[in-house]
XYZ file of C-alpha atoms in Angstrom:
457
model
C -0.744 -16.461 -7.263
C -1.919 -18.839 -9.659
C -2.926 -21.469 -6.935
C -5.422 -19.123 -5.605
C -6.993 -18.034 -8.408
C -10.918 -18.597 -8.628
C -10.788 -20.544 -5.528
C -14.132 -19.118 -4.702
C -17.064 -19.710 -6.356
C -19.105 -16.097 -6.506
C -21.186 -17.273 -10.109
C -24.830 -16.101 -10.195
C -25.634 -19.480 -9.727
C -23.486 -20.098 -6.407
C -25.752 -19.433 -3.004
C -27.209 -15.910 -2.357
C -27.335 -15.789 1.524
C -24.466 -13.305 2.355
C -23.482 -13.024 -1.019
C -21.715 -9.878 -0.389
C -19.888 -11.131 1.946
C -18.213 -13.419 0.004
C -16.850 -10.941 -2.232
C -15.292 -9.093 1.050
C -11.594 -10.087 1.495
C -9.215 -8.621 -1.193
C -9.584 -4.703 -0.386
C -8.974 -5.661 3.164
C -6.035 -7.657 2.411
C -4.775 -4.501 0.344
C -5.833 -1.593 3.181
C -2.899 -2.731 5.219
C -0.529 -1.274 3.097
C -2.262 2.113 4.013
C -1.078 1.820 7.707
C 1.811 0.254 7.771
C 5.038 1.657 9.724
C 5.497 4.591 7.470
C 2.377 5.975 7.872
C 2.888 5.631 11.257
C 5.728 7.678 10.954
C 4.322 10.377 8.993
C 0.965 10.587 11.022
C 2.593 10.930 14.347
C 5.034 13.756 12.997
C 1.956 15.663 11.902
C -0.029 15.379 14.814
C 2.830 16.428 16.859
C 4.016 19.250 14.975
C 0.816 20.851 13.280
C -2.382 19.253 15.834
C -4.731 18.521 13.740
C -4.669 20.186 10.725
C -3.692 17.757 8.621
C -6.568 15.498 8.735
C -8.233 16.975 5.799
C -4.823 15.593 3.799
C -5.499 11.955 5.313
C -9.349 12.507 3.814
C -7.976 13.554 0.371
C -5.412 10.852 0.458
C -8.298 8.367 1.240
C -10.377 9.319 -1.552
C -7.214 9.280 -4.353
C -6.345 5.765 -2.949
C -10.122 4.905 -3.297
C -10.226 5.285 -7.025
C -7.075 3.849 -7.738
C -7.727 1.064 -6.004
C -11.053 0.321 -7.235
C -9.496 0.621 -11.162
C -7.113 -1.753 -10.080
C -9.817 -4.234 -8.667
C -11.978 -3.245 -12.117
C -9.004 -4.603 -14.430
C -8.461 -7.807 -12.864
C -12.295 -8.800 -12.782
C -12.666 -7.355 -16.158
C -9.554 -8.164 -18.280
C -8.267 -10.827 -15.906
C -4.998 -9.897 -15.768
C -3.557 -7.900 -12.763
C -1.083 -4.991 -13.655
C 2.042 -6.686 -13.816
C 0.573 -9.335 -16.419
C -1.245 -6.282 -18.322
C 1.906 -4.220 -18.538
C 3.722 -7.549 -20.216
C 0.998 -7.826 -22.213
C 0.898 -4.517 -23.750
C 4.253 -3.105 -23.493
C 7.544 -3.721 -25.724
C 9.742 -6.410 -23.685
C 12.751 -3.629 -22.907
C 10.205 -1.439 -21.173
C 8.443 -4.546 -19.522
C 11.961 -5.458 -17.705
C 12.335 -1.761 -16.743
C 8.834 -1.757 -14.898
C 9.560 -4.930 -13.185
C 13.341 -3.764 -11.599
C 11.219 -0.570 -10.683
C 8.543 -2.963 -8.874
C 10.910 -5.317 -7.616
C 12.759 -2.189 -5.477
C 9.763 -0.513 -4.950
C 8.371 -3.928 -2.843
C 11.876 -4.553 -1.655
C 11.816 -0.956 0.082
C 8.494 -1.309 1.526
C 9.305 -4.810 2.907
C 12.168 -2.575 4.385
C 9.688 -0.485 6.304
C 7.530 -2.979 7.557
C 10.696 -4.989 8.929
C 11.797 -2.330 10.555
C 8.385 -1.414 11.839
C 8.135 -4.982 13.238
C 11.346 -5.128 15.092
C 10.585 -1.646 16.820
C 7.481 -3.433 17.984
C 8.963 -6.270 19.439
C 11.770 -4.504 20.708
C 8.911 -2.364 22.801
C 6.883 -5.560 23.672
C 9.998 -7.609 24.766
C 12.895 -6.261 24.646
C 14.351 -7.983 21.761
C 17.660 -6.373 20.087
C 16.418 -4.805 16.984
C 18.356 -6.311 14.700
C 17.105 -9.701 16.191
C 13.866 -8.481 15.837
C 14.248 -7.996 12.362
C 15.371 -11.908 11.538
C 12.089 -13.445 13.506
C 9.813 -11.270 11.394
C 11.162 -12.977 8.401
C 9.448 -16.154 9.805
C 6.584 -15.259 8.720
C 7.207 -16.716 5.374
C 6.222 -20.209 7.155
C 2.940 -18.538 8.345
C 1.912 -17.094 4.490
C 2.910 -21.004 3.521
C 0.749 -22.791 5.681
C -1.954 -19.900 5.251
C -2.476 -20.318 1.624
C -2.296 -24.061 1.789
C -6.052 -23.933 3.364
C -6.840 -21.072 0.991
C -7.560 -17.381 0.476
C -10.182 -16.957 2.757
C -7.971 -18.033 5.833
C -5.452 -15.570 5.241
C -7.888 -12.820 4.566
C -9.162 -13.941 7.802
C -5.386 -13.570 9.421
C -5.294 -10.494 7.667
C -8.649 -9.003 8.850
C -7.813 -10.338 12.845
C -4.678 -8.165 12.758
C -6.760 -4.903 10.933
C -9.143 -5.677 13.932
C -5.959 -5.776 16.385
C -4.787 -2.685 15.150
C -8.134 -0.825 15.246
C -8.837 -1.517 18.920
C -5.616 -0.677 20.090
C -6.156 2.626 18.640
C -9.277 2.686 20.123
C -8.195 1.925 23.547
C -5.367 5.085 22.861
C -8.263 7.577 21.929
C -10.543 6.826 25.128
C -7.302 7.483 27.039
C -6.093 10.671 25.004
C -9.871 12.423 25.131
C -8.961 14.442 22.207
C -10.876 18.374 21.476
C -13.246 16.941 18.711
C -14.628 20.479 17.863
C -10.869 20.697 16.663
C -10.904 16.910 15.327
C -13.713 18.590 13.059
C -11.852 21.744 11.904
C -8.887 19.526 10.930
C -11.335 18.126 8.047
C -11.227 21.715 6.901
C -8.542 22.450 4.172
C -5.532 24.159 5.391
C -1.808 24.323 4.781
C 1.370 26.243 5.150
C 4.419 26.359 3.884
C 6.100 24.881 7.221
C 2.930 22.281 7.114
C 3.039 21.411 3.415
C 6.605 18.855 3.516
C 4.897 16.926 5.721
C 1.242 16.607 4.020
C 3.214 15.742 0.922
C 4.938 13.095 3.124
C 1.666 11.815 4.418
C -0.072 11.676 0.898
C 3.526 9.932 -0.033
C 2.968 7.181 2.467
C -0.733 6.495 1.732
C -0.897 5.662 -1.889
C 1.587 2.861 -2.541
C 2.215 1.178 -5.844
C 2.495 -2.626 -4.756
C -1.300 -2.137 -3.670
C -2.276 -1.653 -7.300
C -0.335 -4.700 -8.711
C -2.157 -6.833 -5.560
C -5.295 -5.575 -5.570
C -5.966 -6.583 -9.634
C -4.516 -10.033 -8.449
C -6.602 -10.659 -5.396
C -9.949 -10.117 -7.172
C -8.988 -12.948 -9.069
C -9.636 -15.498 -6.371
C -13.157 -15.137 -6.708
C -14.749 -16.998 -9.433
C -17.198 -15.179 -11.341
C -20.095 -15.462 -13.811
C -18.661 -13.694 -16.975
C -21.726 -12.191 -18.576
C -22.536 -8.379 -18.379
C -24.456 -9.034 -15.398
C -22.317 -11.078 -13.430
C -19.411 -8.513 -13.919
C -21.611 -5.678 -13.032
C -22.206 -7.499 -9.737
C -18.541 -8.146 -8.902
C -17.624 -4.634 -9.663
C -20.442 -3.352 -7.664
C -19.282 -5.782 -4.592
C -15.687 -5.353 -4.984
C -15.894 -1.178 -4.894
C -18.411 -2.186 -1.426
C -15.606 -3.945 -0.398
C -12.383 -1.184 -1.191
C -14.740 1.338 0.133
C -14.972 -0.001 3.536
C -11.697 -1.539 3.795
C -10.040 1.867 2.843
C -12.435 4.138 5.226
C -11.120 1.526 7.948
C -7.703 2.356 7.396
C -8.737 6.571 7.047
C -10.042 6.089 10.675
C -6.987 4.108 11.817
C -4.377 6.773 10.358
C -6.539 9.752 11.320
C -6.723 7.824 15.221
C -2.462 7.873 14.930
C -2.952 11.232 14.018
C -4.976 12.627 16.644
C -3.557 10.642 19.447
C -0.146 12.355 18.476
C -2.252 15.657 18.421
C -3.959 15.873 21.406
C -1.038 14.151 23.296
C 2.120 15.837 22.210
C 1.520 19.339 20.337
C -0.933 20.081 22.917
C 2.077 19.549 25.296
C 4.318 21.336 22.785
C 6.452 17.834 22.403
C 7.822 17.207 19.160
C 8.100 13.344 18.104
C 9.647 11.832 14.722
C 10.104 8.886 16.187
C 8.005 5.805 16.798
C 10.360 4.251 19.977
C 9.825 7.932 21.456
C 6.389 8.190 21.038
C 6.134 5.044 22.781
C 8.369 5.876 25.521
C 6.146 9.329 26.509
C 2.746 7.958 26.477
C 2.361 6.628 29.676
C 4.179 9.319 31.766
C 1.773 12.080 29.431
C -1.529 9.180 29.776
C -0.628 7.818 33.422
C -1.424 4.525 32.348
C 0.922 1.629 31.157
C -1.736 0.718 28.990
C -1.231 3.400 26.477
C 2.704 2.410 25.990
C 1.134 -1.028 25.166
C -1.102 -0.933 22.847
C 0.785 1.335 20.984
C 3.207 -1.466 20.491
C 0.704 -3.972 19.740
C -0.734 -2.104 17.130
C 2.435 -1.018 15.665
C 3.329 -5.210 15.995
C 0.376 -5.984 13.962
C 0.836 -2.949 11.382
C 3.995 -4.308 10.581
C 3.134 -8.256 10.331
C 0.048 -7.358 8.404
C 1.926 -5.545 5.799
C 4.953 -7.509 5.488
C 2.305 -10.668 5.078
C 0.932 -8.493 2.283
C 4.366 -6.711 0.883
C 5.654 -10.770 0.092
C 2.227 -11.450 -1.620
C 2.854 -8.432 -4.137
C 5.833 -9.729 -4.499
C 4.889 -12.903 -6.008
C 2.540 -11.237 -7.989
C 4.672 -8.912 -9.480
C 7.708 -11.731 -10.163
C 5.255 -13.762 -11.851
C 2.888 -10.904 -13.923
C 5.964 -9.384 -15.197
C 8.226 -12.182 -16.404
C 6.425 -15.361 -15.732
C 9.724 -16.342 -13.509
C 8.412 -19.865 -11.552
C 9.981 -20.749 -8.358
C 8.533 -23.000 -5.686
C 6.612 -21.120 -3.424
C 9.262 -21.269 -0.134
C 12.104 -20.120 -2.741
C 9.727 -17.195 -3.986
C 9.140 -15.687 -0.811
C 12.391 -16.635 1.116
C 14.329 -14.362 -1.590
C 12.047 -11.452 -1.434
C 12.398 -11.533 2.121
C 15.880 -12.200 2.332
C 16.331 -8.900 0.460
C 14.418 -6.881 2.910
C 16.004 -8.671 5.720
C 19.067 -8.091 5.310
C 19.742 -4.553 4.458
C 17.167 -3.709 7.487
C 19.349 -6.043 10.393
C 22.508 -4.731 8.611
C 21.009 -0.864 9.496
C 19.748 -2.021 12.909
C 23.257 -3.676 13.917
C 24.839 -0.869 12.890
C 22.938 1.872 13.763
C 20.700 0.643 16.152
C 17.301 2.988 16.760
C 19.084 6.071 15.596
C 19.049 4.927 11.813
C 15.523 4.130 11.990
C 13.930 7.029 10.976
C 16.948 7.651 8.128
C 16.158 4.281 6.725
C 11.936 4.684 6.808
C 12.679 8.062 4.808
C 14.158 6.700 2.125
C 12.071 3.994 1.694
C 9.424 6.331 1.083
C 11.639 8.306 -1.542
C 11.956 4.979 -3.068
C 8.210 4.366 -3.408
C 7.494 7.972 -4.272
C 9.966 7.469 -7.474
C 7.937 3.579 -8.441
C 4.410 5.459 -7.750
C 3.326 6.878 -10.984
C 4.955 4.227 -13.187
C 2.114 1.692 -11.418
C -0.491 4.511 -12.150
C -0.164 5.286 -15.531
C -0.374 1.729 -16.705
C -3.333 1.162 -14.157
C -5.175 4.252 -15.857
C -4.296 3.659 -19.344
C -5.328 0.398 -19.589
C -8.708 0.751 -17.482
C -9.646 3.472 -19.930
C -8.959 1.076 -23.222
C -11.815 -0.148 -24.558
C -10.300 -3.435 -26.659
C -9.383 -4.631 -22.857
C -12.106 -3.407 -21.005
C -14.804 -3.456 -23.355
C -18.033 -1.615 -21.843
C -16.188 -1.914 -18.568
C -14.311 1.351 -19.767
C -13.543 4.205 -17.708
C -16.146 6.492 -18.629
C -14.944 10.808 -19.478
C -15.074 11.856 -16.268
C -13.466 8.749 -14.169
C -10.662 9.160 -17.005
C -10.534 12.778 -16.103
C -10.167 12.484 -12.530
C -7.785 9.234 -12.194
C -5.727 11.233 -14.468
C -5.619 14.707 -12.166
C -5.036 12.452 -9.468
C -2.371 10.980 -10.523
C -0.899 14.147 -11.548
C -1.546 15.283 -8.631
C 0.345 12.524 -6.392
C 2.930 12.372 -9.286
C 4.155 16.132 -8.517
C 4.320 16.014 -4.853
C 5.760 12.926 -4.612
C 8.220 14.664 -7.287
C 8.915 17.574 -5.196
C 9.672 15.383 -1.942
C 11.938 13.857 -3.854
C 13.686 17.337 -4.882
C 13.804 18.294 -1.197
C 15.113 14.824 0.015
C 17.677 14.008 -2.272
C 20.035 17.071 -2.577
C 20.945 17.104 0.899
C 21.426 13.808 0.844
C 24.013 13.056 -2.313
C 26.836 15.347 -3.281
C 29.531 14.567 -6.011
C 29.556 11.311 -7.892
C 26.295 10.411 -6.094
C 24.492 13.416 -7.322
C 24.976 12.911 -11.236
C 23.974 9.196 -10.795
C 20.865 10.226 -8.904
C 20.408 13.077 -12.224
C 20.666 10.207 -15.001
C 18.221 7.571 -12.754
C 16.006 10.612 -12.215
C 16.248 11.329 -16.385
C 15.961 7.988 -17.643
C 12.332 7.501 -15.175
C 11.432 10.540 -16.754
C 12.053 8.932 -20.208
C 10.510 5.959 -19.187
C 7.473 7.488 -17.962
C 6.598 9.438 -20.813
C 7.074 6.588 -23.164
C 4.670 4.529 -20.812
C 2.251 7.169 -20.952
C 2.362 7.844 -24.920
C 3.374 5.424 -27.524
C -0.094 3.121 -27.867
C -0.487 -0.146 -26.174
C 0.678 -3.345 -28.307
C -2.337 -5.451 -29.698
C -2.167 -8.881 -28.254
C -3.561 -12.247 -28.329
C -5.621 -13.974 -25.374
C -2.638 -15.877 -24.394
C -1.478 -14.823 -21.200
């Protein structure tokens, strides 16, 4: 996103009505990813099969994502580099090229979602054949085009209309749904069971998502900044203003999913998995139309937020890693042509009854990419000869670490319970020497010290 980059001007010296303001934009941009059609999934099967007792695992979620994210917005105002360019900075070039094929599918599979998520939509809206569906969503490539040819701040501004879109929709379902908030307050509460647990780890799965990292340290970026001690303490201070709200937005929006499928189907004992079902029963269960509709809507504008988004990390990623230059229209028509076409070939095939198979897996794919995005993020945010005084301090160190432990071992163990009943024979040991050679790769990320560079990026 080199075209972008301090496009701008936040200095000390620039004008200091609204100044906060102007550093508003990039977390927003980012907190899309956090409700995008898989979280959709995942909220609405936990609201319909446990109420709302897994809100307190939305909170936690929140609160992981919010220090990731704000160590990824600290290393691109700090050490100007976003992740990907970091991790080519510092790493040996075999292990560099590894990281970026583990990006590149991570991205690819989240595209996947979001496609998919989009064609549901407009199948619900207006009847559109999914497959179909899938091919105009890839249009928006023109949109992103045009977008950043006026600049960031109109496509945050895109961005932020279809956050706002999303949020009132979800709105308008809550006022119809009247939900028990005594029991929307005991679901902040800790508590889990063993049937409840494969679906909290599927929700904290969903939330944190490793193309968010790479994005976020890029999109800081476009603001230009005054350098000195004071001027980064000022964009830090803004920018963690800004991840803080834009994340807390997104908590209320995947909590809202959440409760709607709460107080709407488990209260009615109705079990839903599936986003075209829970679309078909909410107006007989709300007696309104309205209900069915802005569902859709929102679910619409999830899934072009995201994919807006999802090609924008991909860019960043192609270009961080291994400096690979295409025109912008080549860039993004590939990495949606990948996404594209495995989701219409699904849809074709399968119609609505592979959906859900093929959302699943693109969360097993993103659970496998997660912590190879974190441990970079944390190692280098913590280094002082690239962050300087800007260093994670003991306990920030400390805690991104647990949490990434944390999300690293139940993203592990969905992965145990997904894959064996899904692979058998020749598919099996293939999945066992991927599985081994991440696990090599990880610990090698994690331990043998960071190369000493030059400035040269």
């Amino acid at each position: 996103m080199t075209n972008l980059e301090q496009t701008v001007d936040m200095r000390l010296g620039a004008p200091q009505r609204w100044r906060a303001l102007g550093f508003v934009g990039p977390a927003t941009m980012v907190s899309v990813g956090y409700m995008d059609p898989g979280n959709w999934a995942t909220d609405l099967e936990g609201g319909a099969r446990f109420g709302y007792q897994l809100l307190w695992v939305l909170l936690a979620s929140n609160l992981m994502a919010m220090l990731l994210q704000s160590l990824a917005a600290r290393l691109g105002i700090v050490g100007r580099l976003d992740l990907a360019q970091a991790c080519r900075r510092h790493y040996a070039r075999p292990v560099v090229w590894a990281l970026w094929g583990l990006s590149e599918i991570a991205i690819i599979a989240c595209d996947l979602a979001e496609v998919v998520g989009s064609a549901i939509a407009l199948n619900l809206l207006f009847r559109i054949p999914l497959a179909w569906g899938a091919v105009i969503t890839g249009l928006d490539v023109m949109l992103i085009l045009v977008l950043q040819h006026y600049g960031i701040r109109k496509l945050e501004a895109v961005v932020a209309a279809l956050v706002f879109t999303i949020g009132a929709c979800m709105g308008i379902e809550i006022l119809l749904a009247q939900p028990d908030w005594g029991q929307v307050a005991g679901g902040l509460v800790p508590q889990l069971d063993r049937r409840s647990l494969f679906v909290a780890i599927g929700i904290i799965g969903a939330t944190v998502m490793p193309h968010n990292l790479y994005l976020h340290s890029s999109l800081v970026q476009t603001r230009r900044i005054d350098t000195s001690t004071r001027g980064l303490r000022e964009a830090i201070r803004y920018n963690f203003i800004d991840t803080a709200l834009a994340l807390n937005i997104a908590f209320v929006i995947n909590a809202a999913i959440l409760v709607l499928s709460a107080s709407t189907f488990f209260t009615r004992g109705i079990v839903v998995t599936d986003l075209a079902q829970a679309h078909e029963l909410l107006t007989p269960l709300l007696g309104t139309t309205l209900a069915a509709s802005a569902f859709a809507i929102a679910l619409l504008a999830s899934g072009q937020s995201s994919t807006i988004t999802g090609t924008l990390a991909g860019q960043v990623v192609m270009e961080g890693f291994v400096r690979l230059r295409l025109s912008p229209i080549k860039r993004r028509l590939i990495t949606r042509a990948i996404a594209v076409v495995p989701a219409v070939a699904v849809l074709a095939h399968a119609g609505s009854g592979g959906v859900l198979q093929l959302l699943v897996w693109s969360q097993v794919v993103l659970s496998l990419q997660l912590p190879f995005a974190i441990v970079p993020l944390v190692r280098f945010t913590s280094e002082r000869r690239i962050m300087g005084r800007f260093a994670n301090p003991g306990w920030q160190r400390r805690l991104a670490w647990q949490s990434g432990a944390l999300i690293l071992a139940l993203n592990v163990w969905l992965v145990v319970q997904e894959l064996p009943s899904a692979l058998t024979g020749a598919g099996a040991w293939l999945a066992g020497l991927v599985a081994v050679s991440c696990a090599f790769l990880l610990v090698w990320i994690a331990w043998v010290p960071l190369r000493r560079m030059g400035s040269e990026r």
